[in-house]
Amino acid sequence: MPEHRLDLAPAVTIPPHLVGQVQSKLAYVDELIASADVAESGDRITLALHAAAGARAAEIEEKVQRVVREMAQGSIAPKVEILEDHLARPTSYSADPLDELLARGEVYEESTGIFTFGPLMSRLIAYFESRFLELAAHFDAQPYRFPTLMSAKFLDRVDYFRAFPHSLTFATHLREDLDIINQFAETAKYEGKGLNSPAEFFSQVEAMLSPAVCYHLYFSLADHPLPNGQLVATAVGTCFRYESNNLTSLERLWNFTMREVIFVGSKDFVLEHREQSRQFMHRIFEELGLAYQVETANDPFFVGEFRKQAAFQNAFQLKYEIRARLPFKESTLAIGSYNYHQDFFGRHLGITLPDGKPIHTGCTAFGLERVAHAFLAQHGLDPARWPAAVREALS
Ligand code: ATP
Ligand code: ZN
């Protein structure tokens, strides 16, 4: 546990709607920062450091203040619209399920944010998956299988590097050079927090680990008119988002799984399907006994893009989040989202409707590990106490 602290008064008071989002961005400000805490009042920031800041204190403070100003200065609280509120649905458990899962060997943390799940979580996730597939079947969604690697060239085309640079994970390999490969084989060791090999050993980055599932579908449709002008697809995939110091529990993983149902077509087609998804899932979540609400939200854009993009998403209701209650910490966790990207992917990727206009896209995405985590946080590990539908399916 780090003992060094740095207390700061933010240059601008951080408004309540930004406290959590600023706090999660502070993890990326400096490698010395082990964790950051923004007081709820928004007028105090406490950083826990890996070592004494010494002469670097002023530099760290300047970077923190830059984040605060860029995210909070002049920010107006978005109007959060609640589309569904089932937070009061009865639940029967109030501890953090992670402790019991670890104790029983049901969950193993291989490395920070990288988890192995045993039979209980695996069965639960398979069951929730089967319920999400009911949504896909309702739309007669076509099945797809996407790679885990994602082309850096395409991610560039959709401006991903400007929007979410902080959470990217890069795939590389050794350069094609006999001397380098030999040297690596003879000297590579895991030391401290990683491999000791110099950066020059590694190739340029051509591929990343996928941060989302639906992008693969849009990439596959790039530079062509869409036959028939509409498509509903579904796929499950492993996704990667590097969440730095925020990778502290089952809530935020570096490596997680998403099931998506993806809509491509006209604006009305996508918006109608997004709305139908929400209504269809309402019944399923009720059967799962999940306490949750659905509300308007924004993506965790990088600092420089944050204000503009987040305000845009909120104003146009581009994202609805499904937030499940976590009774053990009296808070909620996003377990999925209903997204509308307007014609963003159509424009950037040259995917067109029969009339030549750019296509619109949207997706319904579920974070499978989070659904299981939230379910266990609400109903505990004893199947006898689970809602009937889940108990019967798994018995
Ligand atoms: P879009 O396509 O609009 O970018 P998306 O399909 O990428 O959206 P998100 O809303 O960003 O979808 O993420 C979907 C779900 O994935 C979240 O609601 C959450 O359940 C899960 N998720 C996201 N990040 C993590 C993480 N670090 N660890 C575990 N689950 C995550
Ligand atoms: Zn998506």
PDB file of N, CA and C in Angstrom, residues 284-379:
ATOM      1  N   ILE A 284     -36.997  -9.951 -19.860  1.00  0.00           N
ATOM      2  CA  ILE A 284     -35.941 -10.907 -19.483  1.00  0.00           C
ATOM      3  C   ILE A 284     -35.302 -10.508 -18.152  1.00  0.00           C
ATOM      4  N   PHE A 285     -34.996  -9.232 -18.004  1.00  0.00           N
ATOM      5  CA  PHE A 285     -34.368  -8.793 -16.741  1.00  0.00           C
ATOM      6  C   PHE A 285     -35.316  -9.013 -15.564  1.00  0.00           C
ATOM      7  N   GLU A 286     -36.617  -8.893 -15.829  1.00  0.00           N
ATOM      8  CA  GLU A 286     -37.595  -9.140 -14.773  1.00  0.00           C
ATOM      9  C   GLU A 286     -37.514 -10.601 -14.343  1.00  0.00           C
ATOM     10  N   GLU A 287     -37.439 -11.507 -15.321  1.00  0.00           N
ATOM     11  CA  GLU A 287     -37.340 -12.937 -14.989  1.00  0.00           C
ATOM     12  C   GLU A 287     -36.042 -13.260 -14.258  1.00  0.00           C
ATOM     13  N   LEU A 288     -34.988 -12.509 -14.578  1.00  0.00           N
ATOM     14  CA  LEU A 288     -33.705 -12.742 -13.908  1.00  0.00           C
ATOM     15  C   LEU A 288     -33.694 -12.147 -12.506  1.00  0.00           C
ATOM     16  N   GLY A 289     -34.752 -11.383 -12.165  1.00  0.00           N
ATOM     17  CA  GLY A 289     -34.853 -10.788 -10.835  1.00  0.00           C
ATOM     18  C   GLY A 289     -33.836  -9.689 -10.613  1.00  0.00           C
ATOM     19  N   LEU A 290     -33.439  -9.025 -11.677  1.00  0.00           N
ATOM     20  CA  LEU A 290     -32.374  -8.032 -11.575  1.00  0.00           C
ATOM     21  C   LEU A 290     -32.933  -6.663 -11.186  1.00  0.00           C
ATOM     22  N   ALA A 291     -32.327  -6.048 -10.184  1.00  0.00           N
ATOM     23  CA  ALA A 291     -32.677  -4.665  -9.816  1.00  0.00           C
ATOM     24  C   ALA A 291     -31.792  -3.740 -10.643  1.00  0.00           C
ATOM     25  N   TYR A 292     -32.409  -2.897 -11.473  1.00  0.00           N
ATOM     26  CA  TYR A 292     -31.611  -2.066 -12.387  1.00  0.00           C
ATOM     27  C   TYR A 292     -32.409  -0.856 -12.830  1.00  0.00           C
ATOM     28  N   GLN A 293     -31.717   0.057 -13.479  1.00  0.00           N
ATOM     29  CA  GLN A 293     -32.429   1.116 -14.190  1.00  0.00           C
ATOM     30  C   GLN A 293     -31.754   1.368 -15.528  1.00  0.00           C
ATOM     31  N   VAL A 294     -32.500   1.989 -16.420  1.00  0.00           N
ATOM     32  CA  VAL A 294     -31.945   2.356 -17.734  1.00  0.00           C
ATOM     33  C   VAL A 294     -31.953   3.875 -17.804  1.00  0.00           C
ATOM     34  N   GLU A 295     -30.787   4.447 -18.099  1.00  0.00           N
ATOM     35  CA  GLU A 295     -30.714   5.906 -18.142  1.00  0.00           C
ATOM     36  C   GLU A 295     -29.798   6.385 -19.259  1.00  0.00           C
ATOM     37  N   THR A 296     -29.960   7.643 -19.659  1.00  0.00           N
ATOM     38  CA  THR A 296     -29.093   8.208 -20.690  1.00  0.00           C
ATOM     39  C   THR A 296     -27.680   8.344 -20.116  1.00  0.00           C
ATOM     40  N   ALA A 297     -26.670   8.181 -20.974  1.00  0.00           N
ATOM     41  CA  ALA A 297     -25.283   8.180 -20.493  1.00  0.00           C
ATOM     42  C   ALA A 297     -24.349   8.620 -21.614  1.00  0.00           C
ATOM     43  N   ASN A 298     -23.059   8.670 -21.286  1.00  0.00           N
ATOM     44  CA  ASN A 298     -22.060   8.944 -22.327  1.00  0.00           C
ATOM     45  C   ASN A 298     -20.886   7.989 -22.170  1.00  0.00           C
ATOM     46  N   ASP A 299     -20.120   7.838 -23.247  1.00  0.00           N
ATOM     47  CA  ASP A 299     -18.936   6.976 -23.223  1.00  0.00           C
ATOM     48  C   ASP A 299     -17.796   7.684 -22.480  1.00  0.00           C
ATOM     49  N   PRO A 300     -16.824   6.905 -21.967  1.00  0.00           N
ATOM     50  CA  PRO A 300     -15.708   7.511 -21.221  1.00  0.00           C
ATOM     51  C   PRO A 300     -14.623   8.060 -22.140  1.00  0.00           C
ATOM     52  N   PHE A 301     -14.952   9.117 -22.889  1.00  0.00           N
ATOM     53  CA  PHE A 301     -13.998   9.707 -23.834  1.00  0.00           C
ATOM     54  C   PHE A 301     -12.742  10.188 -23.131  1.00  0.00           C
ATOM     55  N   PHE A 302     -11.671  10.267 -23.891  1.00  0.00           N
ATOM     56  CA  PHE A 302     -10.411  10.800 -23.366  1.00  0.00           C
ATOM     57  C   PHE A 302     -10.590  12.285 -23.057  1.00  0.00           C
ATOM     58  N   VAL A 303      -9.727  12.767 -22.162  1.00  0.00           N
ATOM     59  CA  VAL A 303      -9.838  14.131 -21.636  1.00  0.00           C
ATOM     60  C   VAL A 303     -10.081  15.190 -22.723  1.00  0.00           C
ATOM     61  N   GLY A 304      -9.220  15.211 -23.749  1.00  0.00           N
ATOM     62  CA  GLY A 304      -9.301  16.266 -24.762  1.00  0.00           C
ATOM     63  C   GLY A 304     -10.620  16.269 -25.525  1.00  0.00           C
ATOM     64  N   GLU A 305     -11.234  15.101 -25.671  1.00  0.00           N
ATOM     65  CA  GLU A 305     -12.461  14.982 -26.455  1.00  0.00           C
ATOM     66  C   GLU A 305     -13.693  14.997 -25.563  1.00  0.00           C
ATOM     67  N   PHE A 306     -13.435  14.952 -24.247  1.00  0.00           N
ATOM     68  CA  PHE A 306     -14.519  14.615 -23.331  1.00  0.00           C
ATOM     69  C   PHE A 306     -15.736  15.530 -23.399  1.00  0.00           C
ATOM     70  N   ARG A 307     -15.474  16.841 -23.184  1.00  0.00           N
ATOM     71  CA  ARG A 307     -16.618  17.759 -23.015  1.00  0.00           C
ATOM     72  C   ARG A 307     -17.538  17.760 -24.215  1.00  0.00           C
ATOM     73  N   LYS A 308     -16.910  17.915 -25.389  1.00  0.00           N
ATOM     74  CA  LYS A 308     -17.705  18.047 -26.610  1.00  0.00           C
ATOM     75  C   LYS A 308     -18.470  16.741 -26.908  1.00  0.00           C
ATOM     76  N   GLN A 309     -17.745  15.648 -26.897  1.00  0.00           N
ATOM     77  CA  GLN A 309     -18.344  14.359 -27.289  1.00  0.00           C
ATOM     78  C   GLN A 309     -19.393  13.893 -26.293  1.00  0.00           C
ATOM     79  N   ALA A 310     -19.079  14.045 -24.992  1.00  0.00           N
ATOM     80  CA  ALA A 310     -20.017  13.580 -23.971  1.00  0.00           C
ATOM     81  C   ALA A 310     -21.304  14.407 -24.056  1.00  0.00           C
ATOM     82  N   ALA A 311     -21.155  15.729 -24.245  1.00  0.00           N
ATOM     83  CA  ALA A 311     -22.337  16.598 -24.327  1.00  0.00           C
ATOM     84  C   ALA A 311     -23.172  16.223 -25.550  1.00  0.00           C
ATOM     85  N   PHE A 312     -22.499  15.920 -26.650  1.00  0.00           N
ATOM     86  CA  PHE A 312     -23.184  15.546 -27.886  1.00  0.00           C
ATOM     87  C   PHE A 312     -23.987  14.247 -27.666  1.00  0.00           C
ATOM     88  N   GLN A 313     -23.313  13.254 -27.076  1.00  0.00           N
ATOM     89  CA  GLN A 313     -23.999  11.975 -26.837  1.00  0.00           C
ATOM     90  C   GLN A 313     -25.206  12.147 -25.931  1.00  0.00           C
ATOM     91  N   ASN A 314     -25.024  12.973 -24.902  1.00  0.00           N
ATOM     92  CA  ASN A 314     -26.128  13.176 -23.971  1.00  0.00           C
ATOM     93  C   ASN A 314     -27.284  13.913 -24.643  1.00  0.00           C
ATOM     94  N   ALA A 315     -26.946  14.980 -25.381  1.00  0.00           N
ATOM     95  CA  ALA A 315     -27.984  15.809 -25.991  1.00  0.00           C
ATOM     96  C   ALA A 315     -28.825  15.004 -26.975  1.00  0.00           C
ATOM     97  N   PHE A 316     -28.189  14.105 -27.720  1.00  0.00           N
ATOM     98  CA  PHE A 316     -28.915  13.354 -28.743  1.00  0.00           C
ATOM     99  C   PHE A 316     -29.341  11.965 -28.270  1.00  0.00           C
ATOM    100  N   GLN A 317     -29.173  11.712 -26.961  1.00  0.00           N
ATOM    101  CA  GLN A 317     -29.571  10.413 -26.386  1.00  0.00           C
ATOM    102  C   GLN A 317     -29.023   9.249 -27.204  1.00  0.00           C
ATOM    103  N   LEU A 318     -27.713   9.277 -27.430  1.00  0.00           N
ATOM    104  CA  LEU A 318     -27.099   8.234 -28.254  1.00  0.00           C
ATOM    105  C   LEU A 318     -26.816   6.967 -27.459  1.00  0.00           C
ATOM    106  N   LYS A 319     -26.784   7.116 -26.129  1.00  0.00           N
ATOM    107  CA  LYS A 319     -26.446   5.952 -25.304  1.00  0.00           C
ATOM    108  C   LYS A 319     -27.408   5.831 -24.127  1.00  0.00           C
ATOM    109  N   TYR A 320     -27.991   4.659 -23.982  1.00  0.00           N
ATOM    110  CA  TYR A 320     -28.759   4.337 -22.768  1.00  0.00           C
ATOM    111  C   TYR A 320     -27.995   3.233 -22.057  1.00  0.00           C
ATOM    112  N   GLU A 321     -27.735   3.440 -20.785  1.00  0.00           N
ATOM    113  CA  GLU A 321     -27.023   2.402 -20.030  1.00  0.00           C
ATOM    114  C   GLU A 321     -27.984   1.615 -19.157  1.00  0.00           C
ATOM    115  N   ILE A 322     -27.747   0.316 -19.076  1.00  0.00           N
ATOM    116  CA  ILE A 322     -28.493  -0.543 -18.148  1.00  0.00           C
ATOM    117  C   ILE A 322     -27.620  -0.626 -16.906  1.00  0.00           C
ATOM    118  N   ARG A 323     -28.061  -0.034 -15.824  1.00  0.00           N
ATOM    119  CA  ARG A 323     -27.228   0.017 -14.619  1.00  0.00           C
ATOM    120  C   ARG A 323     -27.854  -0.853 -13.532  1.00  0.00           C
ATOM    121  N   ALA A 324     -27.136  -1.897 -13.120  1.00  0.00           N
ATOM    122  CA  ALA A 324     -27.646  -2.819 -12.104  1.00  0.00           C
ATOM    123  C   ALA A 324     -27.181  -2.353 -10.727  1.00  0.00           C
ATOM    124  N   ARG A 325     -28.032  -2.630  -9.719  1.00  0.00           N
ATOM    125  CA  ARG A 325     -27.691  -2.214  -8.364  1.00  0.00           C
ATOM    126  C   ARG A 325     -26.641  -3.152  -7.770  1.00  0.00           C
ATOM    127  N   LEU A 326     -25.648  -2.569  -7.099  1.00  0.00           N
ATOM    128  CA  LEU A 326     -24.687  -3.348  -6.322  1.00  0.00           C
ATOM    129  C   LEU A 326     -24.965  -3.034  -4.858  1.00  0.00           C
ATOM    130  N   PRO A 327     -25.778  -3.880  -4.194  1.00  0.00           N
ATOM    131  CA  PRO A 327     -26.197  -3.543  -2.825  1.00  0.00           C
ATOM    132  C   PRO A 327     -25.010  -3.367  -1.875  1.00  0.00           C
ATOM    133  N   PHE A 328     -23.926  -4.110  -2.080  1.00  0.00           N
ATOM    134  CA  PHE A 328     -22.820  -4.063  -1.104  1.00  0.00           C
ATOM    135  C   PHE A 328     -22.131  -2.717  -1.079  1.00  0.00           C
ATOM    136  N   LYS A 329     -22.247  -1.927  -2.140  1.00  0.00           N
ATOM    137  CA  LYS A 329     -21.635  -0.603  -2.090  1.00  0.00           C
ATOM    138  C   LYS A 329     -22.631   0.512  -2.382  1.00  0.00           C
ATOM    139  N   GLU A 330     -23.891   0.180  -2.339  1.00  0.00           N
ATOM    140  CA  GLU A 330     -24.951   1.168  -2.579  1.00  0.00           C
ATOM    141  C   GLU A 330     -24.644   2.012  -3.817  1.00  0.00           C
ATOM    142  N   SER A 331     -24.323   1.327  -4.897  1.00  0.00           N
ATOM    143  CA  SER A 331     -24.102   2.051  -6.137  1.00  0.00           C
ATOM    144  C   SER A 331     -24.631   1.187  -7.288  1.00  0.00           C
ATOM    145  N   THR A 332     -24.433   1.651  -8.510  1.00  0.00           N
ATOM    146  CA  THR A 332     -24.882   0.873  -9.654  1.00  0.00           C
ATOM    147  C   THR A 332     -23.711   0.652 -10.607  1.00  0.00           C
ATOM    148  N   LEU A 333     -23.858  -0.354 -11.476  1.00  0.00           N
ATOM    149  CA  LEU A 333     -22.799  -0.730 -12.407  1.00  0.00           C
ATOM    150  C   LEU A 333     -23.435  -0.965 -13.780  1.00  0.00           C
ATOM    151  N   ALA A 334     -22.808  -0.400 -14.838  1.00  0.00           N
ATOM    152  CA  ALA A 334     -23.355  -0.597 -16.186  1.00  0.00           C
ATOM    153  C   ALA A 334     -23.129  -2.040 -16.616  1.00  0.00           C
ATOM    154  N   ILE A 335     -24.212  -2.756 -16.880  1.00  0.00           N
ATOM    155  CA  ILE A 335     -24.076  -4.147 -17.346  1.00  0.00           C
ATOM    156  C   ILE A 335     -24.350  -4.246 -18.844  1.00  0.00           C
ATOM    157  N   GLY A 336     -24.784  -3.150 -19.428  1.00  0.00           N
ATOM    158  CA  GLY A 336     -25.043  -3.188 -20.863  1.00  0.00           C
ATOM    159  C   GLY A 336     -25.468  -1.821 -21.349  1.00  0.00           C
ATOM    160  N   SER A 337     -25.624  -1.706 -22.664  1.00  0.00           N
ATOM    161  CA  SER A 337     -26.025  -0.406 -23.202  1.00  0.00           C
ATOM    162  C   SER A 337     -26.779  -0.579 -24.508  1.00  0.00           C
ATOM    163  N   TYR A 338     -27.647   0.388 -24.770  1.00  0.00           N
ATOM    164  CA  TYR A 338     -28.375   0.482 -26.039  1.00  0.00           C
ATOM    165  C   TYR A 338     -27.802   1.704 -26.750  1.00  0.00           C
ATOM    166  N   ASN A 339     -27.106   1.480 -27.856  1.00  0.00           N
ATOM    167  CA  ASN A 339     -26.340   2.568 -28.488  1.00  0.00           C
ATOM    168  C   ASN A 339     -26.847   2.913 -29.877  1.00  0.00           C
ATOM    169  N   TYR A 340     -26.789   4.197 -30.209  1.00  0.00           N
ATOM    170  CA  TYR A 340     -27.100   4.666 -31.566  1.00  0.00           C
ATOM    171  C   TYR A 340     -25.925   5.545 -31.997  1.00  0.00           C
ATOM    172  N   HIS A 341     -25.271   5.174 -33.101  1.00  0.00           N
ATOM    173  CA  HIS A 341     -24.064   5.909 -33.526  1.00  0.00           C
ATOM    174  C   HIS A 341     -24.369   6.916 -34.628  1.00  0.00           C
ATOM    175  N   GLN A 342     -25.654   7.160 -34.916  1.00  0.00           N
ATOM    176  CA  GLN A 342     -26.064   7.973 -36.067  1.00  0.00           C
ATOM    177  C   GLN A 342     -25.382   7.410 -37.332  1.00  0.00           C
ATOM    178  N   ASP A 343     -24.935   8.312 -38.248  1.00  0.00           N
ATOM    179  CA  ASP A 343     -24.300   7.798 -39.467  1.00  0.00           C
ATOM    180  C   ASP A 343     -22.767   7.862 -39.367  1.00  0.00           C
ATOM    181  N   PHE A 344     -22.265   7.878 -38.109  1.00  0.00           N
ATOM    182  CA  PHE A 344     -20.817   8.008 -37.885  1.00  0.00           C
ATOM    183  C   PHE A 344     -20.013   6.944 -38.644  1.00  0.00           C
ATOM    184  N   PHE A 345     -20.372   5.673 -38.467  1.00  0.00           N
ATOM    185  CA  PHE A 345     -19.605   4.605 -39.128  1.00  0.00           C
ATOM    186  C   PHE A 345     -19.870   4.594 -40.636  1.00  0.00           C
ATOM    187  N   GLY A 346     -21.100   4.910 -41.008  1.00  0.00           N
ATOM    188  CA  GLY A 346     -21.437   4.995 -42.430  1.00  0.00           C
ATOM    189  C   GLY A 346     -20.564   6.031 -43.134  1.00  0.00           C
ATOM    190  N   ARG A 347     -20.402   7.191 -42.502  1.00  0.00           N
ATOM    191  CA  ARG A 347     -19.610   8.269 -43.118  1.00  0.00           C
ATOM    192  C   ARG A 347     -18.126   7.920 -43.147  1.00  0.00           C
ATOM    193  N   HIS A 348     -17.594   7.473 -41.998  1.00  0.00           N
ATOM    194  CA  HIS A 348     -16.147   7.215 -41.924  1.00  0.00           C
ATOM    195  C   HIS A 348     -15.723   6.017 -42.752  1.00  0.00           C
ATOM    196  N   LEU A 349     -16.650   5.068 -42.924  1.00  0.00           N
ATOM    197  CA  LEU A 349     -16.254   3.822 -43.590  1.00  0.00           C
ATOM    198  C   LEU A 349     -16.853   3.688 -44.987  1.00  0.00           C
ATOM    199  N   GLY A 350     -17.602   4.679 -45.423  1.00  0.00           N
ATOM    200  CA  GLY A 350     -18.159   4.603 -46.780  1.00  0.00           C
ATOM    201  C   GLY A 350     -19.144   3.461 -46.956  1.00  0.00           C
ATOM    202  N   ILE A 351     -20.017   3.261 -45.947  1.00  0.00           N
ATOM    203  CA  ILE A 351     -21.080   2.250 -46.086  1.00  0.00           C
ATOM    204  C   ILE A 351     -22.355   3.023 -46.426  1.00  0.00           C
ATOM    205  N   THR A 352     -23.002   2.651 -47.533  1.00  0.00           N
ATOM    206  CA  THR A 352     -24.129   3.477 -47.975  1.00  0.00           C
ATOM    207  C   THR A 352     -25.441   2.709 -48.064  1.00  0.00           C
ATOM    208  N   LEU A 353     -26.531   3.482 -47.984  1.00  0.00           N
ATOM    209  CA  LEU A 353     -27.887   2.976 -48.204  1.00  0.00           C
ATOM    210  C   LEU A 353     -28.137   2.954 -49.716  1.00  0.00           C
ATOM    211  N   PRO A 354     -29.205   2.281 -50.151  1.00  0.00           N
ATOM    212  CA  PRO A 354     -29.484   2.248 -51.593  1.00  0.00           C
ATOM    213  C   PRO A 354     -29.573   3.650 -52.219  1.00  0.00           C
ATOM    214  N   ASP A 355     -29.999   4.654 -51.424  1.00  0.00           N
ATOM    215  CA  ASP A 355     -30.082   6.006 -52.005  1.00  0.00           C
ATOM    216  C   ASP A 355     -28.738   6.736 -51.983  1.00  0.00           C
ATOM    217  N   GLY A 356     -27.666   6.034 -51.593  1.00  0.00           N
ATOM    218  CA  GLY A 356     -26.329   6.626 -51.631  1.00  0.00           C
ATOM    219  C   GLY A 356     -25.940   7.380 -50.372  1.00  0.00           C
ATOM    220  N   LYS A 357     -26.892   7.558 -49.451  1.00  0.00           N
ATOM    221  CA  LYS A 357     -26.574   8.253 -48.197  1.00  0.00           C
ATOM    222  C   LYS A 357     -25.875   7.296 -47.230  1.00  0.00           C
ATOM    223  N   PRO A 358     -25.066   7.865 -46.288  1.00  0.00           N
ATOM    224  CA  PRO A 358     -24.372   6.963 -45.343  1.00  0.00           C
ATOM    225  C   PRO A 358     -25.359   6.209 -44.449  1.00  0.00           C
ATOM    226  N   ILE A 359     -24.989   5.000 -44.136  1.00  0.00           N
ATOM    227  CA  ILE A 359     -25.820   4.119 -43.321  1.00  0.00           C
ATOM    228  C   ILE A 359     -25.786   4.554 -41.844  1.00  0.00           C
ATOM    229  N   HIS A 360     -26.825   4.205 -41.102  1.00  0.00           N
ATOM    230  CA  HIS A 360     -26.843   4.437 -39.647  1.00  0.00           C
ATOM    231  C   HIS A 360     -26.600   3.101 -38.941  1.00  0.00           C
ATOM    232  N   THR A 361     -26.037   3.169 -37.738  1.00  0.00           N
ATOM    233  CA  THR A 361     -25.773   1.936 -36.987  1.00  0.00           C
ATOM    234  C   THR A 361     -26.140   2.112 -35.521  1.00  0.00           C
ATOM    235  N   GLY A 362     -26.328   0.980 -34.868  1.00  0.00           N
ATOM    236  CA  GLY A 362     -26.582   0.980 -33.428  1.00  0.00           C
ATOM    237  C   GLY A 362     -26.325  -0.410 -32.898  1.00  0.00           C
ATOM    238  N   CYS A 363     -26.203  -0.531 -31.592  1.00  0.00           N
ATOM    239  CA  CYS A 363     -26.003  -1.869 -31.035  1.00  0.00           C
ATOM    240  C   CYS A 363     -26.559  -1.943 -29.625  1.00  0.00           C
ATOM    241  N   THR A 364     -26.914  -3.162 -29.262  1.00  0.00           N
ATOM    242  CA  THR A 364     -27.271  -3.475 -27.889  1.00  0.00           C
ATOM    243  C   THR A 364     -26.150  -4.368 -27.388  1.00  0.00           C
ATOM    244  N   ALA A 365     -25.469  -3.932 -26.329  1.00  0.00           N
ATOM    245  CA  ALA A 365     -24.261  -4.653 -25.888  1.00  0.00           C
ATOM    246  C   ALA A 365     -24.380  -5.038 -24.420  1.00  0.00           C
ATOM    247  N   PHE A 366     -24.045  -6.282 -24.117  1.00  0.00           N
ATOM    248  CA  PHE A 366     -24.074  -6.753 -22.729  1.00  0.00           C
ATOM    249  C   PHE A 366     -22.675  -7.177 -22.295  1.00  0.00           C
ATOM    250  N   GLY A 367     -22.237  -6.698 -21.142  1.00  0.00           N
ATOM    251  CA  GLY A 367     -20.953  -7.119 -20.575  1.00  0.00           C
ATOM    252  C   GLY A 367     -21.206  -8.360 -19.732  1.00  0.00           C
ATOM    253  N   LEU A 368     -20.798  -9.531 -20.240  1.00  0.00           N
ATOM    254  CA  LEU A 368     -21.240 -10.786 -19.615  1.00  0.00           C
ATOM    255  C   LEU A 368     -20.713 -10.975 -18.192  1.00  0.00           C
ATOM    256  N   GLU A 369     -19.440 -10.650 -17.963  1.00  0.00           N
ATOM    257  CA  GLU A 369     -18.896 -10.816 -16.608  1.00  0.00           C
ATOM    258  C   GLU A 369     -19.618  -9.890 -15.628  1.00  0.00           C
ATOM    259  N   ARG A 370     -19.941  -8.690 -16.126  1.00  0.00           N
ATOM    260  CA  ARG A 370     -20.625  -7.743 -15.235  1.00  0.00           C
ATOM    261  C   ARG A 370     -22.048  -8.170 -14.925  1.00  0.00           C
ATOM    262  N   VAL A 371     -22.729  -8.771 -15.890  1.00  0.00           N
ATOM    263  CA  VAL A 371     -24.093  -9.239 -15.619  1.00  0.00           C
ATOM    264  C   VAL A 371     -24.028 -10.292 -14.504  1.00  0.00           C
ATOM    265  N   ALA A 372     -23.071 -11.226 -14.627  1.00  0.00           N
ATOM    266  CA  ALA A 372     -22.944 -12.290 -13.623  1.00  0.00           C
ATOM    267  C   ALA A 372     -22.560 -11.701 -12.269  1.00  0.00           C
ATOM    268  N   HIS A 373     -21.628 -10.753 -12.287  1.00  0.00           N
ATOM    269  CA  HIS A 373     -21.189 -10.127 -11.036  1.00  0.00           C
ATOM    270  C   HIS A 373     -22.357  -9.419 -10.348  1.00  0.00           C
ATOM    271  N   ALA A 374     -23.129  -8.651 -11.119  1.00  0.00           N
ATOM    272  CA  ALA A 374     -24.253  -7.905 -10.536  1.00  0.00           C
ATOM    273  C   ALA A 374     -25.312  -8.871 -10.015  1.00  0.00           C
ATOM    274  N   PHE A 375     -25.550  -9.951 -10.777  1.00  0.00           N
ATOM    275  CA  PHE A 375     -26.549 -10.933 -10.331  1.00  0.00           C
ATOM    276  C   PHE A 375     -26.127 -11.527  -8.985  1.00  0.00           C
ATOM    277  N   LEU A 376     -24.847 -11.931  -8.873  1.00  0.00           N
ATOM    278  CA  LEU A 376     -24.374 -12.533  -7.623  1.00  0.00           C
ATOM    279  C   LEU A 376     -24.360 -11.506  -6.494  1.00  0.00           C
ATOM    280  N   ALA A 377     -24.066 -10.246  -6.829  1.00  0.00           N
ATOM    281  CA  ALA A 377     -24.073  -9.199  -5.801  1.00  0.00           C
ATOM    282  C   ALA A 377     -25.484  -8.987  -5.259  1.00  0.00           C
ATOM    283  N   GLN A 378     -26.502  -9.258  -6.081  1.00  0.00           N
ATOM    284  CA  GLN A 378     -27.882  -9.046  -5.637  1.00  0.00           C
ATOM    285  C   GLN A 378     -28.491 -10.306  -5.010  1.00  0.00           C
ATOM    286  N   HIS A 379     -28.066 -11.491  -5.510  1.00  0.00           N
ATOM    287  CA  HIS A 379     -28.757 -12.710  -5.077  1.00  0.00           C
ATOM    288  C   HIS A 379     -27.853 -13.732  -4.386  1.00  0.00           C
TER     289      HIS A 379
END
